[in-house]
Coordinates of C-alpha atoms in Angstrom, one line a residue:
M1 CA 37.5 21.3 46.4
E2 CA 38.2 21.1 50.2
D3 CA 35.4 18.5 50.3
T4 CA 37.5 16.2 48.0
K5 CA 38.5 13.0 49.8
L6 CA 40.2 9.6 49.0
E7 CA 38.5 6.5 50.3
H8 CA 40.1 3.1 50.2
I9 CA 37.7 0.4 49.2
T10 CA 37.5 -3.4 49.0
I11 CA 37.5 -5.5 45.9
E12 CA 33.8 -6.2 46.4
E13 CA 33.1 -2.5 46.5
F14 CA 35.2 -2.1 43.4
K15 CA 33.1 -4.7 41.5
Q16 CA 29.8 -3.1 42.6
E17 CA 30.6 0.6 42.3
I18 CA 33.6 1.2 40.1
Y19 CA 33.9 -1.7 37.6
P20 CA 31.2 -0.5 35.2
Y21 CA 33.0 2.9 35.0
Y22 CA 36.3 1.1 34.6
L23 CA 34.9 -0.8 31.6
S24 CA 33.5 2.3 29.9
I25 CA 36.5 4.6 30.5
F26 CA 39.4 2.4 29.6
P27 CA 39.7 0.7 26.1
E28 CA 39.9 -3.0 26.1
E29 CA 43.6 -3.1 25.3
E30 CA 44.4 -1.0 28.4
R31 CA 42.3 -3.0 30.9
K32 CA 43.2 -5.8 33.2
T33 CA 40.7 -8.6 33.7
I34 CA 38.7 -8.5 36.9
K35 CA 40.4 -11.7 37.9
Q36 CA 43.8 -10.1 37.6
I37 CA 42.7 -7.1 39.7
E38 CA 41.1 -9.4 42.3
T39 CA 44.2 -11.7 42.5
G40 CA 46.4 -8.6 43.1
Y41 CA 44.1 -7.3 45.7
R42 CA 43.9 -10.6 47.6
K43 CA 47.7 -10.8 47.6
G44 CA 48.0 -7.3 49.0
Y45 CA 49.6 -5.8 45.9
V46 CA 46.6 -3.8 44.6
N47 CA 45.1 -0.9 46.4
I48 CA 41.8 0.6 45.2
I49 CA 40.7 4.2 46.0
K50 CA 37.5 6.1 45.3
I51 CA 37.8 9.9 44.7
M52 CA 34.8 11.5 46.5
Y53 CA 33.5 15.1 46.4
Q54 CA 30.7 16.1 48.8
N55 CA 29.9 12.3 49.2
Q56 CA 29.6 11.9 45.4
L57 CA 31.9 9.6 43.4
V58 CA 33.9 11.7 40.9
G59 CA 36.7 9.2 40.0
F60 CA 38.9 6.4 41.1
M61 CA 42.5 5.1 41.1
T62 CA 44.3 1.8 41.6
L63 CA 47.8 1.5 43.0
N64 CA 50.3 -1.3 42.9
T65 CA 53.0 -1.9 45.4
V66 CA 54.9 -4.8 47.1
K67 CA 56.8 -3.2 49.9
E68 CA 55.7 -1.1 52.8
N69 CA 57.0 2.5 52.2
G70 CA 58.5 1.3 48.9
Y71 CA 57.7 2.6 45.4
I72 CA 54.0 2.7 44.4
I73 CA 52.8 2.5 40.8
L74 CA 49.8 4.5 39.9
D75 CA 48.1 1.9 37.7
Y76 CA 44.9 3.7 36.8
L77 CA 43.5 7.2 37.4
A78 CA 40.2 8.2 36.0
I79 CA 37.8 11.1 36.6
L80 CA 34.2 10.4 35.5
P81 CA 33.2 12.3 32.4
E82 CA 30.9 14.8 34.0
Y83 CA 33.5 15.9 36.5
R84 CA 36.5 16.4 34.1
N85 CA 38.3 19.7 33.6
K86 CA 37.3 20.8 37.2
Q87 CA 40.7 20.1 38.9
F88 CA 39.5 16.9 40.5
G89 CA 42.5 14.9 39.1
T90 CA 45.0 17.5 40.4
K91 CA 43.4 17.5 43.8
A92 CA 43.2 13.7 44.0
L93 CA 46.9 13.4 43.1
K94 CA 47.9 16.0 45.7
L95 CA 45.9 14.1 48.3
L96 CA 47.6 10.9 47.3
F97 CA 51.1 12.4 47.4
E98 CA 50.4 13.6 50.9
E99 CA 48.9 10.3 52.0
E100 CA 51.8 8.4 50.7
K101 CA 54.6 10.8 51.8
E102 CA 56.4 8.0 53.7
S103 CA 56.7 6.0 50.5
K104 CA 59.8 6.2 48.2
G105 CA 57.7 7.8 45.5
I106 CA 54.7 7.4 43.1
F107 CA 55.7 6.0 39.7
I108 CA 53.5 6.7 36.7
E109 CA 53.7 5.4 33.1
I110 CA 52.3 7.5 30.2
E111 CA 52.4 6.7 26.5
K112 CA 55.4 8.4 24.9
V113 CA 54.7 11.8 23.3
G114 CA 55.4 11.8 19.6
L115 CA 54.7 8.2 19.0
G116 CA 50.9 8.5 18.6
K117 CA 49.2 7.4 15.4
D118 CA 48.4 11.0 14.5
E119 CA 48.7 14.6 15.6
S120 CA 45.5 14.5 17.6
E121 CA 46.7 11.6 19.7
N122 CA 50.1 13.2 20.3
L123 CA 48.4 16.3 21.5
V124 CA 46.4 14.2 24.1
R125 CA 49.7 12.6 25.2
Q126 CA 51.4 16.0 25.5
K127 CA 48.5 17.3 27.7
R128 CA 48.7 14.2 29.8
K129 CA 52.4 14.6 30.4
A130 CA 52.0 18.3 31.2
F131 CA 49.2 17.4 33.7
Y132 CA 51.5 15.1 35.7
E133 CA 54.5 17.5 35.5
N134 CA 52.3 20.4 36.7
V135 CA 51.6 18.4 40.0
G136 CA 55.3 17.8 40.6
C137 CA 56.2 14.6 38.7
K138 CA 59.5 14.4 36.9
E139 CA 60.5 12.5 33.9
L140 CA 63.0 9.7 34.5
N141 CA 66.0 9.0 32.3
F142 CA 64.7 5.9 30.6
D143 CA 61.6 4.7 28.7
L144 CA 59.7 1.5 29.1
F145 CA 58.7 -0.9 26.3
L146 CA 55.7 -2.8 27.8
Y147 CA 53.6 -5.2 25.7
G148 CA 54.5 -3.5 22.4
V149 CA 53.9 0.1 23.7
I150 CA 56.6 2.7 24.6
Y151 CA 55.9 4.6 27.9
T152 CA 57.6 7.5 29.4
P153 CA 58.0 7.0 33.2
L154 CA 57.4 9.8 35.6
L155 CA 58.1 9.9 39.3
F156 CA 56.8 12.0 42.2
S157 CA 59.3 11.7 45.0
K158 CA 60.7 14.0 47.7
S159 CA 63.9 12.0 47.9
E160 CA 66.7 11.2 45.4
D161 CA 67.3 7.6 44.4
N162 CA 69.6 5.9 41.9
E163 CA 67.6 5.0 38.8
D164 CA 68.9 1.4 38.9
N165 CA 67.2 1.1 42.3
I166 CA 64.0 2.6 40.9
I167 CA 64.0 0.2 38.0
S168 CA 64.7 -2.8 40.2
E169 CA 61.8 -2.2 42.5
I170 CA 59.4 -1.3 39.7
L171 CA 60.2 -4.5 37.9
E172 CA 59.6 -6.3 41.2
I173 CA 56.1 -4.9 41.3
Y174 CA 55.5 -5.8 37.7
E175 CA 56.6 -9.4 38.3
A176 CA 54.5 -9.7 41.5
I177 CA 51.4 -8.5 39.6
T178 CA 51.9 -10.2 36.2
G179 CA 54.5 -12.9 36.6
K180 CA 58.2 -13.0 36.2
E181 CA 58.2 -14.8 32.8
R182 CA 55.7 -12.5 31.2
I183 CA 57.6 -9.4 32.3
A184 CA 60.9 -10.9 31.1
K185 CA 59.3 -11.4 27.7
N186 CA 57.3 -8.2 27.4
C187 CA 59.2 -5.5 29.3
K188 CA 62.4 -3.8 28.2
I189 CA 64.1 -0.9 29.9
M190 CA 65.1 1.7 27.3
R191 CA 67.9 4.0 28.5
K192 CA 68.3 7.5 27.2
L193 CA 70.9 7.4 24.4
K194 CA 74.3 9.1 24.8
F195 CA 75.8 10.9 21.9
E196 CA 79.4 11.4 20.8
E197 CA 80.5 13.6 17.9
L198 CA 82.6 12.2 15.1
T199 CA 86.4 12.5 15.6
K200 CA 89.6 10.9 14.4
Q201 CA 89.5 8.7 17.5
N202 CA 86.0 7.2 16.9
I203 CA 85.7 7.3 13.1
K204 CA 86.1 3.5 12.9
V205 CA 83.4 3.0 15.4
A206 CA 81.1 5.4 13.5
A207 CA 81.9 3.8 10.1
R208 CA 81.4 0.3 11.4
T209 CA 78.1 1.2 13.0
Q210 CA 76.8 3.0 9.9
Y211 CA 77.8 0.1 7.7
E212 CA 76.0 -2.4 9.9
I213 CA 72.8 -0.2 9.6
F214 CA 73.3 0.3 5.9
P215 CA 75.1 -2.8 4.6
N216 CA 74.9 -1.7 1.0
S217 CA 76.3 1.8 1.5
S218 CA 79.2 3.5 3.2
A219 CA 79.6 7.0 4.8
Y220 CA 83.3 6.5 5.2
V221 CA 84.3 9.0 2.5
T222 CA 82.1 11.6 4.1
Y223 CA 83.4 10.8 7.6
K224 CA 87.0 11.0 6.4
K225 CA 86.5 14.4 4.8
K226 CA 85.1 15.6 8.1
V227 CA 87.9 14.4 10.4
T228 CA 90.7 15.5 8.1
G229 CA 89.2 19.0 7.6
K230 CA 88.6 18.6 3.9
N231 CA 84.9 19.6 4.0
D232 CA 84.2 23.0 2.5
H233 CA 80.8 23.3 4.2
L234 CA 79.1 22.5 7.5
Y235 CA 79.1 18.8 8.3
R236 CA 78.6 17.2 11.7
A237 CA 78.1 13.5 12.6
F238 CA 77.3 11.7 15.8
I239 CA 77.4 8.2 17.2
A240 CA 74.5 7.1 19.5
Y241 CA 75.3 4.8 22.4
N242 CA 73.0 2.7 24.5
G243 CA 75.2 2.4 27.5
D244 CA 78.6 1.5 26.0
E245 CA 77.2 0.0 22.8
P246 CA 77.1 2.1 19.6
I247 CA 73.6 1.5 18.2
G248 CA 73.0 4.4 15.8
V249 CA 74.4 7.2 13.8
T250 CA 73.1 10.6 12.7
G251 CA 74.5 13.8 11.2
I252 CA 73.7 17.1 9.5
Y253 CA 75.2 19.0 6.6
E254 CA 74.5 22.0 4.4
I255 CA 74.4 22.6 0.7
P256 CA 75.9 26.1 0.6
E257 CA 73.7 27.5 -2.1
Y258 CA 70.6 26.8 0.0
A259 CA 71.3 28.9 3.1
D260 CA 68.1 28.3 5.0
T261 CA 68.3 24.5 5.1
L262 CA 70.3 21.7 6.8
W263 CA 70.1 18.1 5.6
L264 CA 70.0 14.9 7.6
S265 CA 73.0 12.7 7.0
W266 CA 73.3 9.0 7.6
F267 CA 70.6 8.6 10.1
G268 CA 69.7 5.1 11.4
V269 CA 69.5 2.6 14.3
K270 CA 70.8 -1.0 14.3
K271 CA 68.1 -3.5 13.4
E272 CA 67.7 -5.1 16.8
Y273 CA 67.0 -1.7 18.4
R274 CA 64.3 -0.6 15.9
K275 CA 60.7 0.0 16.9
L276 CA 61.7 0.7 20.5
G277 CA 61.7 4.5 20.3
Y278 CA 65.4 4.9 19.8
G279 CA 64.9 6.4 16.3
K280 CA 62.7 9.1 17.8
Q281 CA 65.4 9.8 20.4
L282 CA 68.0 10.0 17.6
L283 CA 65.8 12.4 15.5
D284 CA 65.0 14.6 18.5
Y285 CA 68.7 15.0 19.3
T286 CA 69.5 15.8 15.7
I287 CA 66.8 18.5 15.5
K288 CA 68.2 20.0 18.8
I289 CA 71.7 20.1 17.2
A290 CA 70.3 21.5 13.9
K291 CA 68.5 24.4 15.8
E292 CA 71.9 25.5 17.1
H293 CA 72.8 26.6 13.5
N294 CA 69.9 29.1 13.1
K295 CA 68.5 27.5 9.9
K296 CA 64.9 27.4 9.0
Y297 CA 64.4 23.8 7.9
L298 CA 65.8 20.3 8.3
R299 CA 65.4 18.1 5.3
L300 CA 66.4 14.6 4.2
Y301 CA 66.1 12.4 1.1
T302 CA 65.3 8.7 1.1
F303 CA 64.0 6.2 -1.4
E304 CA 60.5 4.9 -1.3
I305 CA 61.3 1.6 -2.9
W306 CA 64.6 0.8 -1.2
N307 CA 63.9 2.2 2.2
E308 CA 60.2 1.3 2.8
T309 CA 60.7 0.8 6.5
A310 CA 61.9 4.4 7.0
Q311 CA 58.9 5.9 5.1
E312 CA 56.4 5.5 8.0
F313 CA 58.8 6.9 10.5
Y314 CA 59.4 10.0 8.5
K315 CA 55.8 10.4 7.7
R316 CA 55.1 10.4 11.5
N317 CA 57.9 12.7 12.5
M318 CA 58.5 15.2 9.7
D319 CA 56.2 17.9 8.6
I320 CA 55.9 17.2 4.9
G321 CA 57.0 14.7 2.2
E322 CA 57.3 15.1 -1.5
Y323 CA 58.7 13.2 -4.5
Y324 CA 61.9 14.5 -6.0
F325 CA 62.9 14.7 -9.7
N326 CA 65.6 16.7 -11.3
E327 CA 67.0 16.0 -14.8
K328 CA 70.6 16.7 -13.6
E329 CA 70.6 13.5 -11.5
H330 CA 71.6 10.1 -12.8
E331 CA 68.6 8.4 -14.4
E332 CA 68.9 5.2 -12.3
I333 CA 68.4 7.3 -9.1
F334 CA 64.7 7.6 -9.9
K335 CA 64.2 3.8 -9.9
G336 CA 64.0 4.0 -6.1
K337 CA 61.4 6.9 -6.1
P338 CA 63.4 9.5 -4.1
K339 CA 61.4 11.5 -1.6
I340 CA 62.3 14.5 0.4
F341 CA 60.9 15.0 3.9
S342 CA 61.2 18.3 5.7
I343 CA 60.5 19.8 9.1
S344 CA 60.6 23.4 10.3
L345 CA 63.3 24.4 12.8
C346 CA 61.6 27.8 13.5
D347 CA 58.1 29.3 13.8
E348 CA 57.7 29.5 10.0
K349 CA 55.7 26.8 8.2
V350 CA 58.0 24.5 6.2
E351 CA 58.1 25.1 2.4
L352 CA 58.2 22.4 -0.2
W353 CA 61.6 21.7 -1.8
D354 CA 60.1 21.8 -5.2
N355 CA 62.7 19.6 -7.0
K356 CA 65.7 22.0 -6.6
F357 CA 68.9 20.1 -7.5
I358 CA 70.7 18.4 -4.6
N359 CA 73.1 16.0 -6.4
I360 CA 72.0 12.7 -4.9
S361 CA 74.0 11.1 -7.7
A362 CA 77.4 12.3 -6.2
D363 CA 76.5 10.9 -2.8
E364 CA 75.6 7.5 -4.3
D365 CA 79.0 7.5 -6.2
D366 CA 80.9 7.9 -2.9
H367 CA 79.3 4.8 -1.4
E368 CA 81.3 2.2 -3.4
K369 CA 84.5 4.1 -2.9
G370 CA 83.8 4.2 0.9
I371 CA 83.4 0.4 1.1
Q372 CA 86.8 -0.1 -0.6
M373 CA 88.4 2.4 1.8
M374 CA 86.9 0.6 4.8
K375 CA 88.4 -2.6 3.6
E376 CA 91.8 -1.0 3.1
D377 CA 91.7 0.5 6.7
G378 CA 90.7 -2.8 8.3
I379 CA 87.2 -1.7 9.4
I380 CA 85.4 -4.5 7.5

C-alpha cells in the first residue's frame, strides 16, 4: 500500500483514461455530462485525481471547490472493480486528507441510510456510511435534498466550524458548478428535527399541529387526558420542530393487557414537509423513545383505504404488516381495511398481532369529541 499515490490530471487525460470507467461504474442518473465536467475544470472548480498503485490505475476521484483552502466536495470516488476490497479506497482518502490538510475540510454526500428501495440497498448505504466514518468523517446535523434524493452529509475536518458557515460555502460550490437558479430549485437543507414532549404549556401547539396533519381527526381528548393526569396507562406525545416551526407529531402508548407492546400514536408530518426524510427522522426518534420502556415491539394501526400515502412509508420502515379484523370492533371500521404494522425493539423477531382486540372503535369515537373541544378552547 505504500506504493499508492494520487496524481492530479488534466481534463484531456480524464477523457482518454478515466471517462470509460466513469461511464461503466456510475449509473446514468448519478453522472454529470462530460461537458459539465469540462466546464467546471476550465473554470478551476473541478479537480481530477487518479489513484495509482505501482504505476497501475486502481481508481479515481473528482473534487469540487471554489476557494483556496476552503471546503472541498468529494464529488466522485471510485475504485476499479478488480481492486475493490483491498483497502485502496481507505488509503486514497487518507492521502487526500493529508494532501488537503490546509483546507477547511472534505465534504461528502451519501444517500441516506434507511431510504433505499429495499433491504439490500439500505445495507449498501449502511456499509458506505461506515466506510467514511471509519476514516474519520463525521455526520453533520442536517440532510440535503438534492434533485429528488435525500443525502446524509459527512465532513472530514480537523477544525470546528459553525454549520451555517459550512452550508453557506457548500451551496456556493453547488451554485458555481451547476448554476444558482438550478440549486435554488433543486436543493433544500433539511435540519435535524428538535423534539418537545407534550405538556400543559404546549398542548395547543400539539393539537393544532396534529389537526393540520389529520384534518378529519383530533387527538385533543387523548392529549388532554395526558396533561391532566387522567391516563391510567403509559402515554407520551411529542411535537417535532424544524427550527421554531412545529411540523409533526408522534407518540407512544400501551394497552395494559398486552405487556410486551407499545403502540404508535398520532404520527405524522405536515404536508409541505413530506417526502423530505422528516418522517424517517420522526420514526427513528419514536423508536428510540420506545426502547427506553423495555418493550419487545412497537406497533401501529392505519387504514389501507383512507391512508394510502402512509402505507408505502410503513412498508419500508416497519418489519411486518397484516390486515386486522376483530368482531368486537364497529363494523364500519373495516370499510377502511385496517392494517397493523409492527417492528421489533429487541433482538427477537417480531410476531404477528393475529387479530387480538385493540378497540380501534373507541379511538375513532374520541375524534369527533376532540374537534368540538378544540373549538371550545379556541384552538380551531
